[in-house]
Short mmCIF file of C-alpha atoms (C1' of nucleotides) in Angstrom, two decimals:
data_model
loop_
_atom_site.label_atom_id
_atom_site.label_comp_id
_atom_site.label_asym_id
_atom_site.label_seq_id
_atom_site.Cartn_x
_atom_site.Cartn_y
_atom_site.Cartn_z
CA MET A 1 -6.57 -64.66 -93.89
CA ALA A 2 -4.05 -67.19 -92.94
CA GLY A 3 -3.76 -66.17 -89.39
CA GLN A 4 -7.11 -66.49 -87.90
CA GLU A 5 -5.61 -68.02 -84.87
CA LYS A 6 -8.01 -68.35 -82.19
CA THR A 7 -10.32 -65.60 -82.85
CA SER A 8 -12.29 -67.32 -80.46
CA ARG A 9 -14.05 -67.22 -77.30
CA LYS A 10 -15.99 -64.39 -78.61
CA ALA A 11 -19.16 -66.17 -77.96
CA ALA A 12 -18.52 -64.99 -74.52
CA GLY A 13 -21.14 -64.68 -71.98
CA THR A 14 -24.37 -65.27 -73.71
CA ALA A 15 -23.86 -68.84 -74.57
CA ALA A 16 -23.01 -70.43 -71.34
CA ALA A 17 -25.33 -73.20 -72.14
CA VAL A 18 -23.03 -75.05 -74.40
CA ARG A 19 -22.66 -78.62 -73.61
CA ARG A 20 -19.05 -79.33 -74.03
CA PRO A 21 -16.27 -76.96 -73.42
CA ARG A 22 -15.67 -76.06 -76.92
CA SER A 23 -12.26 -77.11 -77.84
CA HIS A 24 -10.68 -75.95 -80.98
CA ARG A 25 -13.20 -75.18 -83.58
CA THR A 26 -12.37 -71.72 -84.49
CA ASN A 27 -8.84 -72.65 -85.14
CA GLY A 28 -7.57 -72.39 -88.63
CA GLY A 29 -10.96 -71.57 -89.89
CA ALA A 30 -11.24 -75.15 -90.87
CA PRO A 31 -14.59 -76.74 -90.43
CA ARG A 32 -12.92 -79.97 -89.60
CA GLY A 33 -14.43 -83.19 -88.67
CA GLU A 34 -16.95 -81.86 -86.26
CA ALA A 35 -18.72 -85.07 -85.89
CA GLY A 36 -21.48 -82.59 -85.56
CA ASP A 37 -22.04 -82.60 -81.89
CA ASP A 38 -19.85 -80.03 -80.27
CA ILE A 39 -21.60 -77.21 -82.02
CA GLY A 40 -23.34 -74.99 -79.52
CA LEU A 41 -26.85 -73.75 -80.11
CA ASP A 42 -26.39 -70.73 -77.91
CA ALA A 43 -29.68 -68.93 -77.36
CA LEU A 44 -31.66 -71.51 -79.26
CA VAL A 45 -31.64 -73.94 -76.36
CA GLY A 46 -33.84 -71.53 -74.44
CA HIS A 47 -36.36 -71.13 -77.23
CA ALA A 48 -39.44 -73.28 -77.14
CA GLY A 49 -40.10 -72.66 -80.80
CA TYR A 50 -36.91 -74.36 -81.89
CA ALA A 51 -37.52 -77.46 -79.83
CA VAL A 52 -41.12 -77.58 -80.94
CA ARG A 53 -40.17 -77.29 -84.58
CA ARG A 54 -37.71 -80.16 -84.35
CA PHE A 55 -40.23 -82.22 -82.43
CA GLN A 56 -43.04 -81.59 -84.87
CA LEU A 57 -40.80 -82.53 -87.74
CA TRP A 58 -40.00 -85.82 -86.09
CA ILE A 59 -43.56 -86.52 -85.09
CA PHE A 60 -44.99 -85.80 -88.52
CA GLN A 61 -42.41 -87.94 -90.22
CA ASP A 62 -43.23 -90.82 -87.92
CA PHE A 63 -46.94 -90.31 -88.48
CA ILE A 64 -46.53 -90.32 -92.24
CA LYS A 65 -44.30 -93.35 -92.10
CA THR A 66 -46.60 -95.26 -89.75
CA LEU A 67 -49.61 -94.54 -91.94
CA ALA A 68 -47.76 -94.89 -95.21
CA THR A 69 -49.53 -98.11 -96.08
CA VAL A 70 -52.86 -96.30 -96.10
CA ASP A 71 -51.42 -93.10 -97.56
CA ILE A 72 -52.93 -90.73 -95.02
CA ARG A 73 -51.25 -87.57 -93.82
CA PRO A 74 -51.76 -85.85 -90.49
CA THR A 75 -54.03 -83.14 -91.82
CA GLN A 76 -56.19 -85.60 -93.70
CA TYR A 77 -56.49 -87.68 -90.59
CA SER A 78 -57.55 -84.70 -88.50
CA VAL A 79 -60.20 -83.74 -91.03
CA MET A 80 -61.67 -87.22 -91.20
CA THR A 81 -61.63 -87.55 -87.43
CA VAL A 82 -63.54 -84.34 -86.88
CA ILE A 83 -66.07 -85.15 -89.58
CA GLY A 84 -66.52 -88.63 -88.17
CA ALA A 85 -67.19 -87.24 -84.72
CA ASN A 86 -69.42 -84.42 -85.97
CA PRO A 87 -71.29 -85.49 -89.08
CA GLY A 88 -72.95 -82.73 -91.03
CA LEU A 89 -70.46 -80.00 -90.28
CA SER A 90 -69.89 -77.34 -92.90
CA GLN A 91 -66.48 -76.79 -94.43
CA MET A 92 -66.27 -73.49 -92.66
CA ALA A 93 -66.92 -75.10 -89.29
CA VAL A 94 -64.31 -77.81 -89.85
CA ALA A 95 -61.74 -75.32 -91.04
CA LYS A 96 -62.28 -73.05 -88.08
CA ARG A 97 -62.20 -75.91 -85.61
CA LEU A 98 -58.96 -77.32 -86.94
CA GLY A 99 -57.33 -73.99 -87.57
CA ILE A 100 -56.80 -74.51 -91.26
CA GLU A 101 -57.76 -72.21 -94.09
CA ARG A 102 -61.06 -72.95 -95.72
CA ALA A 103 -59.32 -72.51 -99.03
CA ARG A 104 -56.96 -75.29 -98.12
CA LEU A 105 -59.78 -77.52 -96.93
CA VAL A 106 -61.19 -77.50 -100.45
CA HIS A 107 -58.30 -79.48 -101.87
CA LEU A 108 -58.16 -81.73 -98.83
CA LEU A 109 -61.79 -82.65 -99.25
CA ASP A 110 -61.35 -83.05 -102.97
CA SER A 111 -58.78 -85.77 -102.44
CA LEU A 112 -60.74 -87.42 -99.65
CA GLU A 113 -63.91 -87.37 -101.71
CA GLU A 114 -62.04 -88.75 -104.67
CA ARG A 115 -61.02 -91.71 -102.56
CA ASP A 116 -64.60 -92.11 -101.40
CA PHE A 117 -63.87 -91.40 -97.76
CA VAL A 118 -66.05 -88.33 -97.30
CA SER A 119 -68.96 -86.84 -99.20
CA ARG A 120 -70.18 -83.28 -99.58
CA VAL A 121 -73.92 -83.36 -99.16
CA PRO A 122 -75.74 -80.20 -100.15
CA SER A 123 -77.07 -78.61 -97.02
CA ALA A 124 -80.84 -78.57 -96.77
CA THR A 125 -80.95 -75.27 -94.95
CA ASP A 126 -78.18 -73.32 -96.65
CA ARG A 127 -77.58 -73.77 -100.32
CA ARG A 128 -74.14 -72.24 -100.02
CA SER A 129 -72.72 -74.83 -97.68
CA HIS A 130 -72.07 -78.53 -97.76
CA ALA A 131 -72.81 -80.97 -94.98
CA LEU A 132 -69.76 -83.18 -94.59
CA HIS A 133 -70.17 -86.88 -93.90
CA LEU A 134 -68.02 -89.96 -93.90
CA THR A 135 -68.96 -92.56 -96.43
CA ALA A 136 -69.40 -96.14 -95.33
CA ARG A 137 -66.00 -96.84 -96.74
CA GLY A 138 -64.67 -93.79 -94.95
CA LYS A 139 -65.91 -95.02 -91.60
CA THR A 140 -64.23 -98.38 -91.79
CA ALA A 141 -61.12 -96.74 -93.18
CA LEU A 142 -61.02 -94.22 -90.34
CA ALA A 143 -61.23 -97.05 -87.83
CA GLN A 144 -58.08 -98.50 -89.31
CA PHE A 145 -56.41 -95.10 -89.43
CA LYS A 146 -57.09 -94.69 -85.75
CA ARG A 147 -55.42 -97.97 -84.96
CA LEU A 148 -52.35 -96.95 -86.92
CA ALA A 149 -52.40 -93.50 -85.36
CA ALA A 150 -52.47 -95.12 -81.93
CA GLU A 151 -49.41 -97.08 -82.94
CA HIS A 152 -47.73 -93.86 -83.97
CA GLU A 153 -48.66 -92.40 -80.62
CA ARG A 154 -46.87 -95.27 -78.94
CA HIS A 155 -43.77 -94.35 -80.89
CA VAL A 156 -44.03 -90.87 -79.43
CA ALA A 157 -44.34 -92.29 -75.94
CA GLU A 158 -41.27 -94.42 -76.55
CA LYS A 159 -39.36 -91.42 -77.78
CA ILE A 160 -40.06 -88.89 -75.06
CA GLY A 161 -41.42 -91.09 -72.29
CA LYS A 162 -44.92 -92.07 -71.35
CA GLU A 163 -45.42 -89.53 -68.62
CA ASN A 164 -43.66 -86.80 -70.52
CA ARG A 165 -46.13 -87.30 -73.33
CA GLU A 166 -48.99 -86.98 -70.89
CA GLN A 167 -47.57 -83.76 -69.51
CA LEU A 168 -47.05 -82.43 -72.98
CA LEU A 169 -50.67 -83.05 -73.90
CA GLN A 170 -51.77 -81.35 -70.74
CA ILE A 171 -49.54 -78.33 -71.25
CA LEU A 172 -50.67 -77.84 -74.83
CA ALA A 173 -54.32 -78.62 -74.20
CA CYS A 174 -55.16 -74.94 -74.48
CA PHE A 175 -54.28 -75.01 -78.16
CA THR A 176 -56.50 -77.85 -79.19
CA MET B 1 -55.50 -63.12 -82.03
CA ALA B 2 -57.17 -61.67 -84.99
CA GLY B 3 -60.15 -63.70 -85.47
CA GLN B 4 -62.59 -63.46 -82.72
CA GLU B 5 -65.87 -63.03 -84.22
CA LYS B 6 -67.90 -61.02 -82.02
CA THR B 7 -70.80 -62.99 -82.75
CA SER B 8 -73.98 -62.20 -82.83
CA ARG B 9 -73.11 -64.26 -85.67
CA LYS B 10 -74.78 -67.44 -85.29
CA ALA B 11 -73.20 -70.47 -86.66
CA ALA B 12 -76.73 -71.26 -87.15
CA GLY B 13 -78.35 -74.02 -88.88
CA THR B 14 -76.18 -75.14 -91.62
CA ALA B 15 -73.84 -77.40 -89.95
CA ALA B 16 -76.00 -78.38 -87.13
CA ALA B 17 -77.08 -81.79 -88.12
CA VAL B 18 -75.94 -83.26 -84.88
CA ARG B 19 -74.84 -80.37 -82.83
CA ARG B 20 -77.12 -79.13 -80.23
CA PRO B 21 -78.75 -75.91 -81.12
CA ARG B 22 -76.77 -73.73 -78.88
CA SER B 23 -79.66 -72.95 -76.75
CA HIS B 24 -79.35 -70.16 -74.37
CA ARG B 25 -76.08 -70.44 -72.76
CA THR B 26 -76.38 -68.62 -69.52
CA ASN B 27 -73.85 -65.96 -69.83
CA GLY B 28 -73.49 -65.78 -66.14
CA GLY B 29 -70.46 -67.89 -65.49
CA ALA B 30 -67.15 -68.21 -67.13
CA PRO B 31 -67.02 -66.61 -70.53
CA ARG B 32 -65.99 -69.82 -72.07
CA GLY B 33 -65.80 -70.57 -75.68
CA GLU B 34 -67.83 -68.44 -77.88
CA ALA B 35 -69.47 -69.31 -81.06
CA GLY B 36 -68.82 -72.69 -82.54
CA ASP B 37 -66.83 -74.52 -80.00
CA ASP B 38 -68.93 -77.45 -79.14
CA ILE B 39 -67.34 -79.42 -81.93
CA GLY B 40 -65.63 -82.47 -80.57
CA LEU B 41 -62.13 -83.43 -81.64
CA ASP B 42 -62.58 -87.07 -80.78
CA ALA B 43 -59.32 -88.97 -81.07
CA LEU B 44 -57.33 -85.85 -81.85
CA VAL B 45 -57.25 -84.78 -78.23
CA GLY B 46 -55.03 -87.76 -77.46
CA HIS B 47 -52.58 -87.05 -80.24
CA ALA B 48 -49.48 -85.13 -79.41
CA GLY B 49 -48.89 -84.25 -83.04
CA TYR B 50 -52.09 -82.26 -83.30
CA ALA B 51 -51.40 -80.21 -80.18
CA VAL B 52 -47.84 -79.66 -81.27
CA ARG B 53 -48.89 -78.50 -84.70
CA ARG B 54 -51.31 -75.97 -83.30
CA PHE B 55 -48.72 -74.81 -80.80
CA GLN B 56 -46.01 -74.43 -83.36
CA LEU B 57 -48.31 -72.46 -85.56
CA TRP B 58 -49.06 -70.06 -82.75
CA ILE B 59 -45.47 -69.80 -81.64
CA PHE B 60 -44.13 -69.12 -85.12
CA GLN B 61 -46.75 -66.50 -85.79
CA ASP B 62 -45.87 -64.75 -82.57
CA PHE B 63 -42.18 -64.96 -83.37
CA ILE B 64 -42.69 -63.51 -86.82
CA LYS B 65 -44.90 -60.76 -85.47
CA THR B 66 -42.55 -59.92 -82.62
CA LEU B 67 -39.60 -59.70 -84.98
CA ALA B 68 -41.54 -58.13 -87.82
CA THR B 69 -39.80 -54.80 -87.39
CA VAL B 70 -36.46 -56.42 -88.18
CA ASP B 71 -37.93 -58.80 -90.76
CA ILE B 72 -36.36 -61.95 -89.38
CA ARG B 73 -37.98 -65.35 -89.49
CA PRO B 74 -37.38 -68.23 -87.10
CA THR B 75 -35.12 -70.16 -89.45
CA GLN B 76 -33.03 -67.11 -90.24
CA TYR B 77 -32.69 -66.42 -86.55
CA SER B 78 -31.55 -69.96 -85.84
CA VAL B 79 -28.95 -69.81 -88.57
CA MET B 80 -27.51 -66.52 -87.38
CA THR B 81 -27.48 -67.68 -83.79
CA VAL B 82 -25.52 -70.82 -84.57
CA ILE B 83 -23.05 -68.97 -86.76
CA GLY B 84 -22.64 -66.32 -84.11
CA ALA B 85 -21.85 -68.92 -81.49
CA ASN B 86 -19.60 -70.98 -83.76
CA PRO B 87 -17.79 -68.76 -86.22
CA GLY B 88 -16.15 -70.50 -89.12
CA LEU B 89 -18.58 -73.34 -89.48
CA SER B 90 -19.19 -74.77 -92.92
CA GLN B 91 -22.62 -74.74 -94.48
CA MET B 92 -22.75 -78.48 -94.14
CA ALA B 93 -22.09 -78.29 -90.42
CA VAL B 94 -24.73 -75.63 -89.86
CA ALA B 95 -27.29 -77.50 -91.90
CA LYS B 96 -26.66 -80.74 -90.07
CA ARG B 97 -26.75 -79.11 -86.69
CA LEU B 98 -30.04 -77.34 -87.32
CA GLY B 99 -31.63 -80.19 -89.18
CA ILE B 100 -32.22 -78.27 -92.37
CA GLU B 101 -31.28 -79.26 -95.89
CA ARG B 102 -28.01 -77.89 -97.10
CA ALA B 103 -29.79 -77.02 -100.33
CA ARG B 104 -32.18 -74.85 -98.38
CA LEU B 105 -29.38 -73.22 -96.44
CA VAL B 106 -28.02 -71.85 -99.68
CA HIS B 107 -30.99 -69.50 -100.18
CA LEU B 108 -31.09 -68.69 -96.49
CA LEU B 109 -27.48 -67.57 -96.56
CA ASP B 110 -28.00 -65.74 -99.85
CA SER B 111 -30.58 -63.50 -98.25
CA LEU B 112 -28.59 -63.04 -95.06
CA GLU B 113 -25.46 -62.24 -97.01
CA GLU B 114 -27.42 -59.84 -99.16
CA ARG B 115 -28.42 -57.96 -96.06
CA ASP B 116 -24.81 -57.98 -94.89
CA PHE B 117 -25.46 -60.07 -91.81
CA VAL B 118 -23.25 -63.03 -92.62
CA SER B 119 -20.36 -63.62 -94.99
CA ARG B 120 -19.09 -66.70 -96.74
CA VAL B 121 -15.36 -66.73 -96.35
CA PRO B 122 -13.51 -69.21 -98.54
CA SER B 123 -12.06 -71.84 -96.30
CA ALA B 124 -8.30 -71.91 -96.18
CA THR B 125 -8.05 -75.64 -95.77
CA ASP B 126 -10.86 -76.85 -98.00
CA ARG B 127 -11.54 -75.04 -101.20
CA ARG B 128 -14.95 -76.62 -101.48
CA SER B 129 -16.39 -75.17 -98.31
CA HIS B 130 -17.10 -71.76 -96.93
CA ALA B 131 -16.36 -70.58 -93.43
CA LEU B 132 -19.42 -68.74 -92.18
CA HIS B 133 -19.05 -65.62 -90.11
CA LEU B 134 -21.23 -62.82 -88.89
CA THR B 135 -20.35 -59.42 -90.21
CA ALA B 136 -19.93 -56.56 -87.79
CA ARG B 137 -23.38 -55.42 -88.76
CA GLY B 138 -24.64 -58.94 -88.30
CA LYS B 139 -23.32 -59.10 -84.76
CA THR B 140 -25.05 -55.97 -83.57
CA ALA B 141 -28.17 -56.99 -85.44
CA LEU B 142 -28.18 -60.42 -83.83
CA ALA B 143 -27.94 -58.81 -80.42
CA GLN B 144 -31.15 -56.95 -81.14
CA PHE B 145 -32.78 -60.05 -82.57
CA LYS B 146 -31.99 -61.87 -79.35
CA ARG B 147 -33.66 -59.19 -77.30
CA LEU B 148 -36.77 -59.39 -79.44
CA ALA B 149 -36.66 -63.18 -79.37
CA ALA B 150 -36.52 -63.03 -75.58
CA GLU B 151 -39.60 -60.86 -75.66
CA HIS B 152 -41.30 -63.45 -77.83
CA GLU B 153 -40.28 -66.10 -75.35
CA ARG B 154 -42.02 -64.13 -72.64
CA HIS B 155 -45.17 -64.25 -74.71
CA VAL B 156 -44.85 -68.02 -74.73
CA ALA B 157 -44.46 -68.07 -70.99
CA GLU B 158 -47.55 -65.91 -70.62
CA LYS B 159 -49.49 -68.20 -72.87
CA ILE B 160 -48.70 -71.59 -71.39
CA GLY B 161 -47.27 -70.63 -68.02
CA LYS B 162 -43.75 -70.07 -66.87
CA GLU B 163 -43.16 -73.47 -65.35
CA ASN B 164 -44.98 -75.25 -68.14
CA ARG B 165 -42.60 -73.68 -70.59
CA GLU B 166 -39.67 -74.90 -68.54
CA GLN B 167 -41.07 -78.41 -68.50
CA LEU B 168 -41.68 -78.28 -72.20
CA LEU B 169 -38.10 -77.32 -72.89
CA GLN B 170 -36.92 -80.13 -70.69
CA ILE B 171 -39.15 -82.71 -72.30
CA LEU B 172 -38.13 -81.75 -75.81
CA ALA B 173 -34.47 -81.24 -75.04
CA CYS B 174 -33.64 -84.51 -76.77
CA PHE B 175 -34.64 -83.02 -80.09
CA THR B 176 -32.42 -79.98 -80.01
"C1'" DC C 1 0.81 -91.47 -108.96
"C1'" DA C 2 -3.68 -92.48 -111.03
"C1'" DT C 3 -8.27 -93.60 -110.18
"C1'" DC C 4 -12.44 -93.96 -107.91
"C1'" DA C 5 -15.49 -92.84 -104.09
"C1'" DA C 6 -17.09 -89.33 -101.01
"C1'" DT C 7 -17.97 -84.56 -99.69
"C1'" DT C 8 -19.41 -79.58 -100.45
"C1'" DG C 9 -21.91 -76.06 -102.40
"C1'" DT C 10 -25.20 -75.23 -105.80
"C1'" DT C 11 -29.25 -75.51 -108.86
"C1'" DG C 12 -33.50 -77.39 -109.89
"C1'" DT C 13 -37.95 -79.72 -109.24
"C1'" DC C 14 -41.84 -81.43 -106.56
"C1'" DG C 15 -45.26 -81.42 -102.99
"C1'" DT C 16 -47.00 -79.59 -98.55
"C1'" DC C 17 -48.55 -75.79 -96.14
"C1'" DA C 18 -50.09 -71.06 -94.41
"C1'" DA C 19 -51.70 -66.54 -95.80
"C1'" DC C 20 -54.24 -63.55 -98.95
"C1'" DA C 21 -57.08 -61.83 -102.47
"C1'" DA C 22 -60.74 -62.14 -105.43
"C1'" DC C 23 -65.09 -64.04 -107.13
"C1'" DA C 24 -70.05 -66.06 -107.73
"C1'" DA C 25 -73.69 -67.85 -105.31
"C1'" DT C 26 -76.26 -67.42 -101.45
"C1'" DC C 27 -77.98 -65.91 -96.88
"C1'" DT C 28 -79.02 -62.00 -93.56
"C1'" DT C 29 -80.14 -57.54 -92.41
"C1'" DT C 30 -82.25 -53.20 -93.15
"C1'" DA D 1 -85.46 -54.80 -102.90
"C1'" DA D 2 -80.78 -53.14 -101.78
"C1'" DA D 3 -76.69 -53.53 -99.04
"C1'" DG D 4 -73.68 -56.29 -96.45
"C1'" DA D 5 -71.92 -60.62 -94.82
"C1'" DT D 6 -70.93 -65.64 -95.33
"C1'" DT D 7 -69.64 -70.01 -97.97
"C1'" DG D 8 -67.23 -72.44 -101.18
"C1'" DT D 9 -63.99 -71.91 -104.75
"C1'" DT D 10 -59.89 -70.56 -107.54
"C1'" DG D 11 -55.59 -68.55 -107.79
"C1'" DT D 12 -51.15 -66.59 -106.18
"C1'" DT D 13 -47.42 -65.95 -103.14
"C1'" DG D 14 -43.83 -67.41 -100.13
"C1'" DA D 15 -41.65 -70.48 -96.64
"C1'" DC D 16 -40.38 -75.09 -96.09
"C1'" DG D 17 -38.85 -80.13 -96.45
"C1'" DA D 18 -37.37 -83.79 -99.54
"C1'" DC D 19 -34.85 -85.36 -103.62
"C1'" DA D 20 -32.03 -85.55 -107.51
"C1'" DA D 21 -28.40 -84.03 -110.21
"C1'" DC D 22 -24.09 -81.56 -111.10
"C1'" DA D 23 -19.10 -79.37 -110.89
"C1'" DA D 24 -15.38 -78.72 -108.03
"C1'" DT D 25 -12.66 -80.58 -104.72
"C1'" DT D 26 -10.92 -83.81 -101.32
"C1'" DG D 27 -9.77 -88.33 -99.54
"C1'" DA D 28 -8.86 -93.10 -99.95
"C1'" DT D 29 -7.43 -97.07 -102.62
"C1'" DG D 30 -4.90 -99.60 -105.65
#
DNA sequence: CATCAATTGTTGTCGTCAACAACAATCTTT
DNA sequence: AAAGATTGTTGTTGACGACAACAATTGATG
């Protein structure tokens, strides 16, 4: 296959959204330097899912990093927040509200209970279910988590812009 | 999608330590939230990460469902799209461009090559790297995938609104 | 030219996460 | 009381991101 010349331009019409006029990439078949930026995404630029995936990756990494000192991950934070705002909820109710599997919530609560942040109190009215509560330690801890989470949220605002963040929240409000 | 409980199911007593006992909600007006939706999210409503997570979950599920007949997942689609638009790229270049680990790309390409969608051509200039190309079958397949992906994108527009989707893409453009 | 550092593809492990399936204990309904 | 549904639990599967290590190869340095 020595002569792959410019096979090229085959991307043809569909792309159109490429940023730079793509110079010589398909030349000798060599993946040369490509600093990495003149590679077109083609149809992906029009897909919300791709942008959202990249964004979520960034946002979760920043969240984890910002709350690294307290070792709290996004899902753990969401669970504690909901329990703190609605004491006595069952695991089923929390799982359904947050859109996570109740099977997964078991392990999440295990770790949070192990760290003495939440407690599973046997429900008085239904011996199957547990009433979830924050411990005293959990409440003060959550207060700190919220401060750190607010700091993380400022990082988001810095990244995409204050008003863009507002719009984003408004657009996606129907999913919360 | 799947899980609307048609209720008559009462979330009943168990969790209701604090919640109000869902008295009679006059069914007259808007058919707003059913069953257990008076659970507050507290600080979560102000966090972009939470909304984004829920959105991405929805969007990926719809993508997978919409492309279920061809058995293509979002990541596979993104890989094929980039290769289709930039034939001859190395695995390193694709991985870097899409923000996925090159280790992970190995398995991705294994499965795509197994299905005869892409091929790893030994690079003429660098015996370490492979030049990635779509096979003839891969090209026609990708064309169909793009049609289905466009259909999925219409679902997104229906869900959040046409102009909201546009804004979203614009806001998150810096991550693509 | 020889040597050392860097790159590329690959393999492997680890931990997170969503999706299911099954189960025992316990309501709820009939 | 019997049948059916719900709750918490355990387990499995598969996709996914992050890391670490390795052989082959390339590039840079002396």
